[in-house]
mmCIF file with all atom_site columns, C-alpha atoms in Angstrom:
data_model
loop_
_atom_site.group_PDB
_atom_site.id
_atom_site.type_symbol
_atom_site.label_atom_id
_atom_site.label_alt_id
_atom_site.label_comp_id
_atom_site.label_asym_id
_atom_site.label_entity_id
_atom_site.label_seq_id
_atom_site.pdbx_PDB_ins_code
_atom_site.Cartn_x
_atom_site.Cartn_y
_atom_site.Cartn_z
_atom_site.occupancy
_atom_site.B_iso_or_equiv
_atom_site.pdbx_formal_charge
_atom_site.auth_seq_id
_atom_site.auth_comp_id
_atom_site.auth_asym_id
_atom_site.auth_atom_id
_atom_site.pdbx_PDB_model_num
ATOM 1   C CA . UNK A 1 1   ? 13.754  -14.791 3.210   1.00 0.00 ? 1   UNK A CA 1
ATOM 2   C CA . UNK A 1 2   ? 11.197  -13.348 0.765   1.00 0.00 ? 2   UNK A CA 1
ATOM 3   C CA . UNK A 1 3   ? 11.345  -10.005 2.580   1.00 0.00 ? 3   UNK A CA 1
ATOM 4   C CA . UNK A 1 4   ? 15.133  -9.973  2.247   1.00 0.00 ? 4   UNK A CA 1
ATOM 5   C CA . UNK A 1 5   ? 14.892  -10.705 -1.490  1.00 0.00 ? 5   UNK A CA 1
ATOM 6   C CA . UNK A 1 6   ? 12.453  -7.799  -1.963  1.00 0.00 ? 6   UNK A CA 1
ATOM 7   C CA . UNK A 1 7   ? 14.702  -5.435  0.011   1.00 0.00 ? 7   UNK A CA 1
ATOM 8   C CA . UNK A 1 8   ? 17.787  -6.531  -1.961  1.00 0.00 ? 8   UNK A CA 1
ATOM 9   C CA . UNK A 1 9   ? 15.957  -6.036  -5.270  1.00 0.00 ? 9   UNK A CA 1
ATOM 10  C CA . UNK A 1 10  ? 14.893  -2.551  -4.243  1.00 0.00 ? 10  UNK A CA 1
ATOM 11  C CA . UNK A 1 11  ? 18.455  -1.676  -3.174  1.00 0.00 ? 11  UNK A CA 1
ATOM 12  C CA . UNK A 1 12  ? 19.817  -2.808  -6.546  1.00 0.00 ? 12  UNK A CA 1
ATOM 13  C CA . UNK A 1 13  ? 17.213  -0.772  -8.447  1.00 0.00 ? 13  UNK A CA 1
ATOM 14  C CA . UNK A 1 14  ? 17.960  2.377   -6.463  1.00 0.00 ? 14  UNK A CA 1
ATOM 15  C CA . UNK A 1 15  ? 21.719  1.850   -6.809  1.00 0.00 ? 15  UNK A CA 1
ATOM 16  C CA . UNK A 1 16  ? 21.431  1.572   -10.597 1.00 0.00 ? 16  UNK A CA 1
ATOM 17  C CA . UNK A 1 17  ? 19.176  4.642   -10.657 1.00 0.00 ? 17  UNK A CA 1
ATOM 18  C CA . UNK A 1 18  ? 21.739  6.618   -8.654  1.00 0.00 ? 18  UNK A CA 1
ATOM 19  C CA . UNK A 1 19  ? 24.486  5.671   -11.109 1.00 0.00 ? 19  UNK A CA 1
ATOM 20  C CA . UNK A 1 20  ? 22.338  6.604   -14.107 1.00 0.00 ? 20  UNK A CA 1
ATOM 21  C CA . UNK A 1 21  ? 21.398  9.948   -12.580 1.00 0.00 ? 21  UNK A CA 1
ATOM 22  C CA . UNK A 1 22  ? 25.067  10.950  -12.428 1.00 0.00 ? 22  UNK A CA 1
ATOM 23  C CA . UNK A 1 23  ? 25.306  10.584  -16.208 1.00 0.00 ? 23  UNK A CA 1
ATOM 24  C CA . UNK A 1 24  ? 22.353  12.825  -17.052 1.00 0.00 ? 24  UNK A CA 1
ATOM 25  C CA . UNK A 1 25  ? 20.528  15.511  -15.125 1.00 0.00 ? 25  UNK A CA 1
ATOM 26  C CA . UNK A 1 26  ? 17.049  14.498  -16.295 1.00 0.00 ? 26  UNK A CA 1
ATOM 27  C CA . UNK A 1 27  ? 15.324  13.553  -13.078 1.00 0.00 ? 27  UNK A CA 1
ATOM 28  C CA . UNK A 1 28  ? 14.987  13.715  -9.316  1.00 0.00 ? 28  UNK A CA 1
ATOM 29  C CA . UNK A 1 29  ? 14.894  11.543  -6.266  1.00 0.00 ? 29  UNK A CA 1
ATOM 30  C CA . UNK A 1 30  ? 11.627  11.870  -4.383  1.00 0.00 ? 30  UNK A CA 1
ATOM 31  C CA . UNK A 1 31  ? 9.957   10.972  -1.119  1.00 0.00 ? 31  UNK A CA 1
ATOM 32  C CA . UNK A 1 32  ? 6.220   10.644  -0.740  1.00 0.00 ? 32  UNK A CA 1
ATOM 33  C CA . UNK A 1 33  ? 3.643   10.027  1.960   1.00 0.00 ? 33  UNK A CA 1
ATOM 34  C CA . UNK A 1 34  ? -0.020  9.016   1.898   1.00 0.00 ? 34  UNK A CA 1
ATOM 35  C CA . UNK A 1 35  ? -2.693  8.965   4.586   1.00 0.00 ? 35  UNK A CA 1
ATOM 36  C CA . UNK A 1 36  ? -6.288  7.888   4.215   1.00 0.00 ? 36  UNK A CA 1
ATOM 37  C CA . UNK A 1 37  ? -8.665  4.987   4.578   1.00 0.00 ? 37  UNK A CA 1
ATOM 38  C CA . UNK A 1 38  ? -8.339  1.317   3.714   1.00 0.00 ? 38  UNK A CA 1
ATOM 39  C CA . UNK A 1 39  ? -11.321 -0.842  2.833   1.00 0.00 ? 39  UNK A CA 1
ATOM 40  C CA . UNK A 1 40  ? -10.707 -4.582  3.085   1.00 0.00 ? 40  UNK A CA 1
ATOM 41  C CA . UNK A 1 41  ? -12.798 -6.622  0.700   1.00 0.00 ? 41  UNK A CA 1
ATOM 42  C CA . UNK A 1 42  ? -13.665 -9.580  2.901   1.00 0.00 ? 42  UNK A CA 1
ATOM 43  C CA . UNK A 1 43  ? -17.047 -11.255 2.996   1.00 0.00 ? 43  UNK A CA 1
ATOM 44  C CA . UNK A 1 44  ? -19.088 -11.447 6.189   1.00 0.00 ? 44  UNK A CA 1
ATOM 45  C CA . UNK A 1 45  ? -21.304 -14.338 7.252   1.00 0.00 ? 45  UNK A CA 1
ATOM 46  C CA . UNK A 1 46  ? -24.930 -13.297 7.932   1.00 0.00 ? 46  UNK A CA 1
ATOM 47  C CA . UNK A 1 47  ? -25.369 -12.421 11.609  1.00 0.00 ? 47  UNK A CA 1
ATOM 48  C CA . UNK A 1 48  ? -21.779 -11.228 12.038  1.00 0.00 ? 48  UNK A CA 1
ATOM 49  C CA . UNK A 1 49  ? -20.616 -7.625  12.313  1.00 0.00 ? 49  UNK A CA 1
ATOM 50  C CA . UNK A 1 50  ? -17.663 -6.923  10.020  1.00 0.00 ? 50  UNK A CA 1
ATOM 51  C CA . UNK A 1 51  ? -15.797 -3.614  10.296  1.00 0.00 ? 51  UNK A CA 1
ATOM 52  C CA . UNK A 1 52  ? -13.793 -3.608  7.066   1.00 0.00 ? 52  UNK A CA 1
ATOM 53  C CA . UNK A 1 53  ? -12.491 0.000   7.191   1.00 0.00 ? 53  UNK A CA 1
ATOM 54  C CA . UNK A 1 54  ? -9.498  1.447   9.006   1.00 0.00 ? 54  UNK A CA 1
ATOM 55  C CA . UNK A 1 55  ? -6.889  4.205   8.780   1.00 0.00 ? 55  UNK A CA 1
ATOM 56  C CA . UNK A 1 56  ? -4.055  3.515   6.336   1.00 0.00 ? 56  UNK A CA 1
ATOM 57  C CA . UNK A 1 57  ? -0.719  5.174   5.578   1.00 0.00 ? 57  UNK A CA 1
ATOM 58  C CA . UNK A 1 58  ? 2.249   4.679   3.239   1.00 0.00 ? 58  UNK A CA 1
ATOM 59  C CA . UNK A 1 59  ? 5.727   6.104   2.664   1.00 0.00 ? 59  UNK A CA 1
ATOM 60  C CA . UNK A 1 60  ? 7.560   5.987   -0.682  1.00 0.00 ? 60  UNK A CA 1
ATOM 61  C CA . UNK A 1 61  ? 11.068  6.657   -1.951  1.00 0.00 ? 61  UNK A CA 1
ATOM 62  C CA . UNK A 1 62  ? 12.233  6.566   -5.556  1.00 0.00 ? 62  UNK A CA 1
ATOM 63  C CA . UNK A 1 63  ? 13.657  8.258   -8.624  1.00 0.00 ? 63  UNK A CA 1
ATOM 64  C CA . UNK A 1 64  ? 11.753  9.841   -11.526 1.00 0.00 ? 64  UNK A CA 1
ATOM 65  C CA . UNK A 1 65  ? 12.949  10.713  -15.027 1.00 0.00 ? 65  UNK A CA 1
ATOM 66  C CA . UNK A 1 66  ? 11.299  13.781  -16.601 1.00 0.00 ? 66  UNK A CA 1
ATOM 67  C CA . UNK A 1 67  ? 10.316  13.164  -20.213 1.00 0.00 ? 67  UNK A CA 1
ATOM 68  C CA . UNK A 1 68  ? 7.090   13.774  -22.161 1.00 0.00 ? 68  UNK A CA 1
ATOM 69  C CA . UNK A 1 69  ? 5.603   11.270  -19.698 1.00 0.00 ? 69  UNK A CA 1
ATOM 70  C CA . UNK A 1 70  ? 7.532   10.977  -16.429 1.00 0.00 ? 70  UNK A CA 1
ATOM 71  C CA . UNK A 1 71  ? 8.738   7.480   -15.515 1.00 0.00 ? 71  UNK A CA 1
ATOM 72  C CA . UNK A 1 72  ? 9.927   6.424   -12.069 1.00 0.00 ? 72  UNK A CA 1
ATOM 73  C CA . UNK A 1 73  ? 10.873  3.496   -9.860  1.00 0.00 ? 73  UNK A CA 1
ATOM 74  C CA . UNK A 1 74  ? 9.908   3.359   -6.211  1.00 0.00 ? 74  UNK A CA 1
ATOM 75  C CA . UNK A 1 75  ? 9.805   1.331   -3.043  1.00 0.00 ? 75  UNK A CA 1
ATOM 76  C CA . UNK A 1 76  ? 8.323   1.762   0.387   1.00 0.00 ? 76  UNK A CA 1
ATOM 77  C CA . UNK A 1 77  ? 6.123   0.529   3.204   1.00 0.00 ? 77  UNK A CA 1
ATOM 78  C CA . UNK A 1 78  ? 2.350   0.553   3.701   1.00 0.00 ? 78  UNK A CA 1
ATOM 79  C CA . UNK A 1 79  ? 0.176   -0.071  6.747   1.00 0.00 ? 79  UNK A CA 1
ATOM 80  C CA . UNK A 1 80  ? -3.369  -1.026  5.752   1.00 0.00 ? 80  UNK A CA 1
ATOM 81  C CA . UNK A 1 81  ? -4.865  -1.133  9.220   1.00 0.00 ? 81  UNK A CA 1
ATOM 82  C CA . UNK A 1 82  ? -7.065  -3.812  10.729  1.00 0.00 ? 82  UNK A CA 1
ATOM 83  C CA . UNK A 1 83  ? -10.290 -5.595  9.887   1.00 0.00 ? 83  UNK A CA 1
ATOM 84  C CA . UNK A 1 84  ? -12.440 -6.783  12.820  1.00 0.00 ? 84  UNK A CA 1
ATOM 85  C CA . UNK A 1 85  ? -15.291 -9.266  12.798  1.00 0.00 ? 85  UNK A CA 1
ATOM 86  C CA . UNK A 1 86  ? -17.602 -9.688  15.804  1.00 0.00 ? 86  UNK A CA 1
ATOM 87  C CA . UNK A 1 87  ? -19.320 -13.062 15.488  1.00 0.00 ? 87  UNK A CA 1
ATOM 88  C CA . UNK A 1 88  ? -20.873 -13.189 18.984  1.00 0.00 ? 88  UNK A CA 1
ATOM 89  C CA . UNK A 1 89  ? -24.423 -13.425 17.645  1.00 0.00 ? 89  UNK A CA 1
ATOM 90  C CA . UNK A 1 90  ? -23.574 -16.402 15.425  1.00 0.00 ? 90  UNK A CA 1
ATOM 91  C CA . UNK A 1 91  ? -21.613 -18.151 18.197  1.00 0.00 ? 91  UNK A CA 1
ATOM 92  C CA . UNK A 1 92  ? -24.486 -18.873 20.583  1.00 0.00 ? 92  UNK A CA 1
ATOM 93  C CA . UNK A 1 93  ? -24.078 -15.467 22.229  1.00 0.00 ? 93  UNK A CA 1
ATOM 94  C CA . UNK A 1 94  ? -20.524 -16.101 23.438  1.00 0.00 ? 94  UNK A CA 1
ATOM 95  C CA . UNK A 1 95  ? -18.347 -12.938 22.997  1.00 0.00 ? 95  UNK A CA 1
ATOM 96  C CA . UNK A 1 96  ? -16.170 -13.795 20.010  1.00 0.00 ? 96  UNK A CA 1
ATOM 97  C CA . UNK A 1 97  ? -14.174 -11.772 17.489  1.00 0.00 ? 97  UNK A CA 1
ATOM 98  C CA . UNK A 1 98  ? -11.534 -12.015 14.796  1.00 0.00 ? 98  UNK A CA 1
ATOM 99  C CA . UNK A 1 99  ? -9.071  -9.388  13.547  1.00 0.00 ? 99  UNK A CA 1
ATOM 100 C CA . UNK A 1 100 ? -6.866  -9.316  10.451  1.00 0.00 ? 100 UNK A CA 1
ATOM 101 C CA . UNK A 1 101 ? -4.056  -6.731  10.293  1.00 0.00 ? 101 UNK A CA 1
ATOM 102 C CA . UNK A 1 102 ? -2.171  -6.114  7.022   1.00 0.00 ? 102 UNK A CA 1
ATOM 103 C CA . UNK A 1 103 ? 1.035   -4.275  6.159   1.00 0.00 ? 103 UNK A CA 1
ATOM 104 C CA . UNK A 1 104 ? 4.032   -4.794  3.888   1.00 0.00 ? 104 UNK A CA 1
ATOM 105 C CA . UNK A 1 105 ? 6.908   -3.642  1.714   1.00 0.00 ? 105 UNK A CA 1
ATOM 106 C CA . UNK A 1 106 ? 6.477   -2.827  -1.967  1.00 0.00 ? 106 UNK A CA 1
ATOM 107 C CA . UNK A 1 107 ? 8.632   -2.053  -5.009  1.00 0.00 ? 107 UNK A CA 1
ATOM 108 C CA . UNK A 1 108 ? 7.465   -1.027  -8.456  1.00 0.00 ? 108 UNK A CA 1
ATOM 109 C CA . UNK A 1 109 ? 7.275   1.542   -11.229 1.00 0.00 ? 109 UNK A CA 1
ATOM 110 C CA . UNK A 1 110 ? 5.092   4.581   -11.902 1.00 0.00 ? 110 UNK A CA 1
ATOM 111 C CA . UNK A 1 111 ? 4.237   6.948   -14.750 1.00 0.00 ? 111 UNK A CA 1
ATOM 112 C CA . UNK A 1 112 ? 2.959   10.525  -14.512 1.00 0.00 ? 112 UNK A CA 1
ATOM 113 C CA . UNK A 1 113 ? 1.426   12.702  -17.227 1.00 0.00 ? 113 UNK A CA 1
ATOM 114 C CA . UNK A 1 114 ? 1.209   16.485  -16.832 1.00 0.00 ? 114 UNK A CA 1
ATOM 115 C CA . UNK A 1 115 ? -1.579  18.588  -18.353 1.00 0.00 ? 115 UNK A CA 1
ATOM 116 C CA . UNK A 1 116 ? -2.987  22.124  -18.033 1.00 0.00 ? 116 UNK A CA 1
ATOM 117 C CA . UNK A 1 117 ? 0.347   23.379  -16.748 1.00 0.00 ? 117 UNK A CA 1
ATOM 118 C CA . UNK A 1 118 ? 0.487   22.072  -13.171 1.00 0.00 ? 118 UNK A CA 1
ATOM 119 C CA . UNK A 1 119 ? -2.084  19.225  -13.076 1.00 0.00 ? 119 UNK A CA 1
ATOM 120 C CA . UNK A 1 120 ? -1.120  15.562  -13.422 1.00 0.00 ? 120 UNK A CA 1
ATOM 121 C CA . UNK A 1 121 ? -2.516  12.035  -13.559 1.00 0.00 ? 121 UNK A CA 1
ATOM 122 C CA . UNK A 1 122 ? -0.431  9.025   -12.510 1.00 0.00 ? 122 UNK A CA 1
ATOM 123 C CA . UNK A 1 123 ? -0.445  5.232   -12.459 1.00 0.00 ? 123 UNK A CA 1
ATOM 124 C CA . UNK A 1 124 ? 1.765   2.679   -10.711 1.00 0.00 ? 124 UNK A CA 1
ATOM 125 C CA . UNK A 1 125 ? 2.140   -1.057  -10.171 1.00 0.00 ? 125 UNK A CA 1
ATOM 126 C CA . UNK A 1 126 ? 4.600   -3.511  -8.715  1.00 0.00 ? 126 UNK A CA 1
ATOM 127 C CA . UNK A 1 127 ? 5.381   -6.242  -6.208  1.00 0.00 ? 127 UNK A CA 1
ATOM 128 C CA . UNK A 1 128 ? 3.824   -6.268  -2.720  1.00 0.00 ? 128 UNK A CA 1
ATOM 129 C CA . UNK A 1 129 ? 5.182   -8.382  0.134   1.00 0.00 ? 129 UNK A CA 1
ATOM 130 C CA . UNK A 1 130 ? 2.118   -8.667  2.357   1.00 0.00 ? 130 UNK A CA 1
ATOM 131 C CA . UNK A 1 131 ? 2.452   -9.395  6.075   1.00 0.00 ? 131 UNK A CA 1
ATOM 132 C CA . UNK A 1 132 ? -0.858  -10.500 7.614   1.00 0.00 ? 132 UNK A CA 1
ATOM 133 C CA . UNK A 1 133 ? -1.538  -11.011 11.331  1.00 0.00 ? 133 UNK A CA 1
ATOM 134 C CA . UNK A 1 134 ? -4.610  -13.012 12.362  1.00 0.00 ? 134 UNK A CA 1
ATOM 135 C CA . UNK A 1 135 ? -6.050  -13.017 15.885  1.00 0.00 ? 135 UNK A CA 1
ATOM 136 C CA . UNK A 1 136 ? -9.176  -14.930 16.910  1.00 0.00 ? 136 UNK A CA 1
ATOM 137 C CA . UNK A 1 137 ? -10.992 -15.065 20.243  1.00 0.00 ? 137 UNK A CA 1
ATOM 138 C CA . UNK A 1 138 ? -13.701 -17.728 20.555  1.00 0.00 ? 138 UNK A CA 1
ATOM 139 C CA . UNK A 1 139 ? -15.627 -17.095 23.763  1.00 0.00 ? 139 UNK A CA 1
ATOM 140 C CA . UNK A 1 140 ? -17.443 -20.441 23.817  1.00 0.00 ? 140 UNK A CA 1
ATOM 141 C CA . UNK A 1 141 ? -16.537 -22.994 26.531  1.00 0.00 ? 141 UNK A CA 1
ATOM 142 C CA . UNK A 1 142 ? -14.657 -25.140 24.035  1.00 0.00 ? 142 UNK A CA 1
ATOM 143 C CA . UNK A 1 143 ? -13.041 -22.119 22.337  1.00 0.00 ? 143 UNK A CA 1
ATOM 144 C CA . UNK A 1 144 ? -9.960  -20.081 23.100  1.00 0.00 ? 144 UNK A CA 1
ATOM 145 C CA . UNK A 1 145 ? -7.462  -17.686 21.568  1.00 0.00 ? 145 UNK A CA 1
ATOM 146 C CA . UNK A 1 146 ? -5.600  -18.247 18.311  1.00 0.00 ? 146 UNK A CA 1
ATOM 147 C CA . UNK A 1 147 ? -2.850  -16.155 16.658  1.00 0.00 ? 147 UNK A CA 1
ATOM 148 C CA . UNK A 1 148 ? -0.999  -16.600 13.388  1.00 0.00 ? 148 UNK A CA 1
ATOM 149 C CA . UNK A 1 149 ? 0.943   -14.551 10.856  1.00 0.00 ? 149 UNK A CA 1
ATOM 150 C CA . UNK A 1 150 ? 2.138   -15.055 7.301   1.00 0.00 ? 150 UNK A CA 1
ATOM 151 C CA . UNK A 1 151 ? 4.256   -13.230 4.723   1.00 0.00 ? 151 UNK A CA 1
ATOM 152 C CA . UNK A 1 152 ? 3.592   -13.738 1.012   1.00 0.00 ? 152 UNK A CA 1
ATOM 153 C CA . UNK A 1 153 ? 4.502   -12.155 -2.303  1.00 0.00 ? 153 UNK A CA 1
ATOM 154 C CA . UNK A 1 154 ? 1.745   -10.519 -4.325  1.00 0.00 ? 154 UNK A CA 1
ATOM 155 C CA . UNK A 1 155 ? 1.095   -7.257  -6.231  1.00 0.00 ? 155 UNK A CA 1
ATOM 156 C CA . UNK A 1 156 ? -0.260  -3.732  -6.016  1.00 0.00 ? 156 UNK A CA 1
ATOM 157 C CA . UNK A 1 157 ? -1.555  -1.197  -8.537  1.00 0.00 ? 157 UNK A CA 1
ATOM 158 C CA . UNK A 1 158 ? -3.004  2.284   -8.346  1.00 0.00 ? 158 UNK A CA 1
ATOM 159 C CA . UNK A 1 159 ? -3.760  5.652   -9.886  1.00 0.00 ? 159 UNK A CA 1
ATOM 160 C CA . UNK A 1 160 ? -3.836  9.264   -8.810  1.00 0.00 ? 160 UNK A CA 1
ATOM 161 C CA . UNK A 1 161 ? -4.516  12.879  -9.735  1.00 0.00 ? 161 UNK A CA 1
ATOM 162 C CA . UNK A 1 162 ? -2.928  15.996  -8.298  1.00 0.00 ? 162 UNK A CA 1
ATOM 163 C CA . UNK A 1 163 ? -1.451  19.439  -8.598  1.00 0.00 ? 163 UNK A CA 1
ATOM 164 C CA . UNK A 1 164 ? 2.184   20.632  -8.670  1.00 0.00 ? 164 UNK A CA 1
ATOM 165 C CA . UNK A 1 165 ? 2.291   23.488  -6.143  1.00 0.00 ? 165 UNK A CA 1
ATOM 166 C CA . UNK A 1 166 ? 5.993   24.098  -6.923  1.00 0.00 ? 166 UNK A CA 1
ATOM 167 C CA . UNK A 1 167 ? 8.553   22.334  -9.150  1.00 0.00 ? 167 UNK A CA 1
ATOM 168 C CA . UNK A 1 168 ? 9.557   20.323  -6.053  1.00 0.00 ? 168 UNK A CA 1
ATOM 169 C CA . UNK A 1 169 ? 6.282   19.734  -4.193  1.00 0.00 ? 169 UNK A CA 1
ATOM 170 C CA . UNK A 1 170 ? 2.874   18.329  -5.137  1.00 0.00 ? 170 UNK A CA 1
ATOM 171 C CA . UNK A 1 171 ? -0.377  17.281  -3.474  1.00 0.00 ? 171 UNK A CA 1
ATOM 172 C CA . UNK A 1 172 ? -2.909  14.796  -4.791  1.00 0.00 ? 172 UNK A CA 1
ATOM 173 C CA . UNK A 1 173 ? -5.527  12.122  -4.298  1.00 0.00 ? 173 UNK A CA 1
ATOM 174 C CA . UNK A 1 174 ? -4.694  8.466   -4.853  1.00 0.00 ? 174 UNK A CA 1
ATOM 175 C CA . UNK A 1 175 ? -6.321  5.061   -5.089  1.00 0.00 ? 175 UNK A CA 1
ATOM 176 C CA . UNK A 1 176 ? -4.347  1.837   -4.684  1.00 0.00 ? 176 UNK A CA 1
ATOM 177 C CA . UNK A 1 177 ? -5.322  -1.818  -4.589  1.00 0.00 ? 177 UNK A CA 1
ATOM 178 C CA . UNK A 1 178 ? -3.128  -4.197  -2.580  1.00 0.00 ? 178 UNK A CA 1
ATOM 179 C CA . UNK A 1 179 ? -3.496  -7.951  -3.016  1.00 0.00 ? 179 UNK A CA 1
ATOM 180 C CA . UNK A 1 180 ? -2.724  -9.889  0.170   1.00 0.00 ? 180 UNK A CA 1
ATOM 181 C CA . UNK A 1 181 ? -2.626  -13.551 1.128   1.00 0.00 ? 181 UNK A CA 1
ATOM 182 C CA . UNK A 1 182 ? -3.232  -15.257 4.465   1.00 0.00 ? 182 UNK A CA 1
ATOM 183 C CA . UNK A 1 183 ? -2.768  -19.015 4.305   1.00 0.00 ? 183 UNK A CA 1
ATOM 184 C CA . UNK A 1 184 ? -4.741  -20.166 1.256   1.00 0.00 ? 184 UNK A CA 1
ATOM 185 C CA . UNK A 1 185 ? -7.053  -17.131 1.292   1.00 0.00 ? 185 UNK A CA 1
ATOM 186 C CA . UNK A 1 186 ? -6.383  -14.084 -0.884  1.00 0.00 ? 186 UNK A CA 1
ATOM 187 C CA . UNK A 1 187 ? -8.118  -10.717 -0.556  1.00 0.00 ? 187 UNK A CA 1
ATOM 188 C CA . UNK A 1 188 ? -7.928  -7.168  -1.891  1.00 0.00 ? 188 UNK A CA 1
ATOM 189 C CA . UNK A 1 189 ? -7.578  -3.964  0.101   1.00 0.00 ? 189 UNK A CA 1
ATOM 190 C CA . UNK A 1 190 ? -8.496  -0.626  -1.472  1.00 0.00 ? 190 UNK A CA 1
ATOM 191 C CA . UNK A 1 191 ? -6.698  2.457   -0.115  1.00 0.00 ? 191 UNK A CA 1
ATOM 192 C CA . UNK A 1 192 ? -8.080  5.964   -0.737  1.00 0.00 ? 192 UNK A CA 1
ATOM 193 C CA . UNK A 1 193 ? -5.640  8.649   0.385   1.00 0.00 ? 193 UNK A CA 1
ATOM 194 C CA . UNK A 1 194 ? -4.346  12.190  0.305   1.00 0.00 ? 194 UNK A CA 1
ATOM 195 C CA . UNK A 1 195 ? -0.787  12.137  -1.066  1.00 0.00 ? 195 UNK A CA 1
ATOM 196 C CA . UNK A 1 196 ? 2.193   14.490  -0.855  1.00 0.00 ? 196 UNK A CA 1
ATOM 197 C CA . UNK A 1 197 ? 5.472   14.253  -2.771  1.00 0.00 ? 197 UNK A CA 1
ATOM 198 C CA . UNK A 1 198 ? 8.743   16.168  -2.447  1.00 0.00 ? 198 UNK A CA 1
ATOM 199 C CA . UNK A 1 199 ? 11.417  15.965  -5.166  1.00 0.00 ? 199 UNK A CA 1
ATOM 200 C CA . UNK A 1 200 ? 15.078  16.800  -4.596  1.00 0.00 ? 200 UNK A CA 1
#
């Protein structure tokens, strides 16, 4: 249900943007993509091996108004990869591991400031609907396999810097922080990425 509410909210925002854009030619629709590395900020128990980094990617769609400082609204999807934790050594030598995989939909707003002709800095923030999958394998005689998933509302925020190669296309570097929730536990995931944006 929460996912449907987020999708409906995004559809209403984009519909209102489309109507407003017909009244004044002051902006553009845009699509964007990011690829890079996610670093999950989860603590490890001494003796365990935690691999908190993985490949991450995101796609974005929105509308931007061009003023002294550009303002836009956007929505999209992000995959933040998987965290793995090998706790064999702390489980009496029995092969055991846990993995946490995170992804989700987001909707928010962004601002962009241009300087030195074609350079820009940007910032964004909004709502993040995190979807977390947990898998655990306990190799001890009394252990077993456990799987669970949860979807929860939270937030994201980020910043970037880049260069406008043409009036329609830009490349940049971005940093985003996504706040996720699994059960009663909350954690942050930092995403460092190369970004590309095309405006039309």
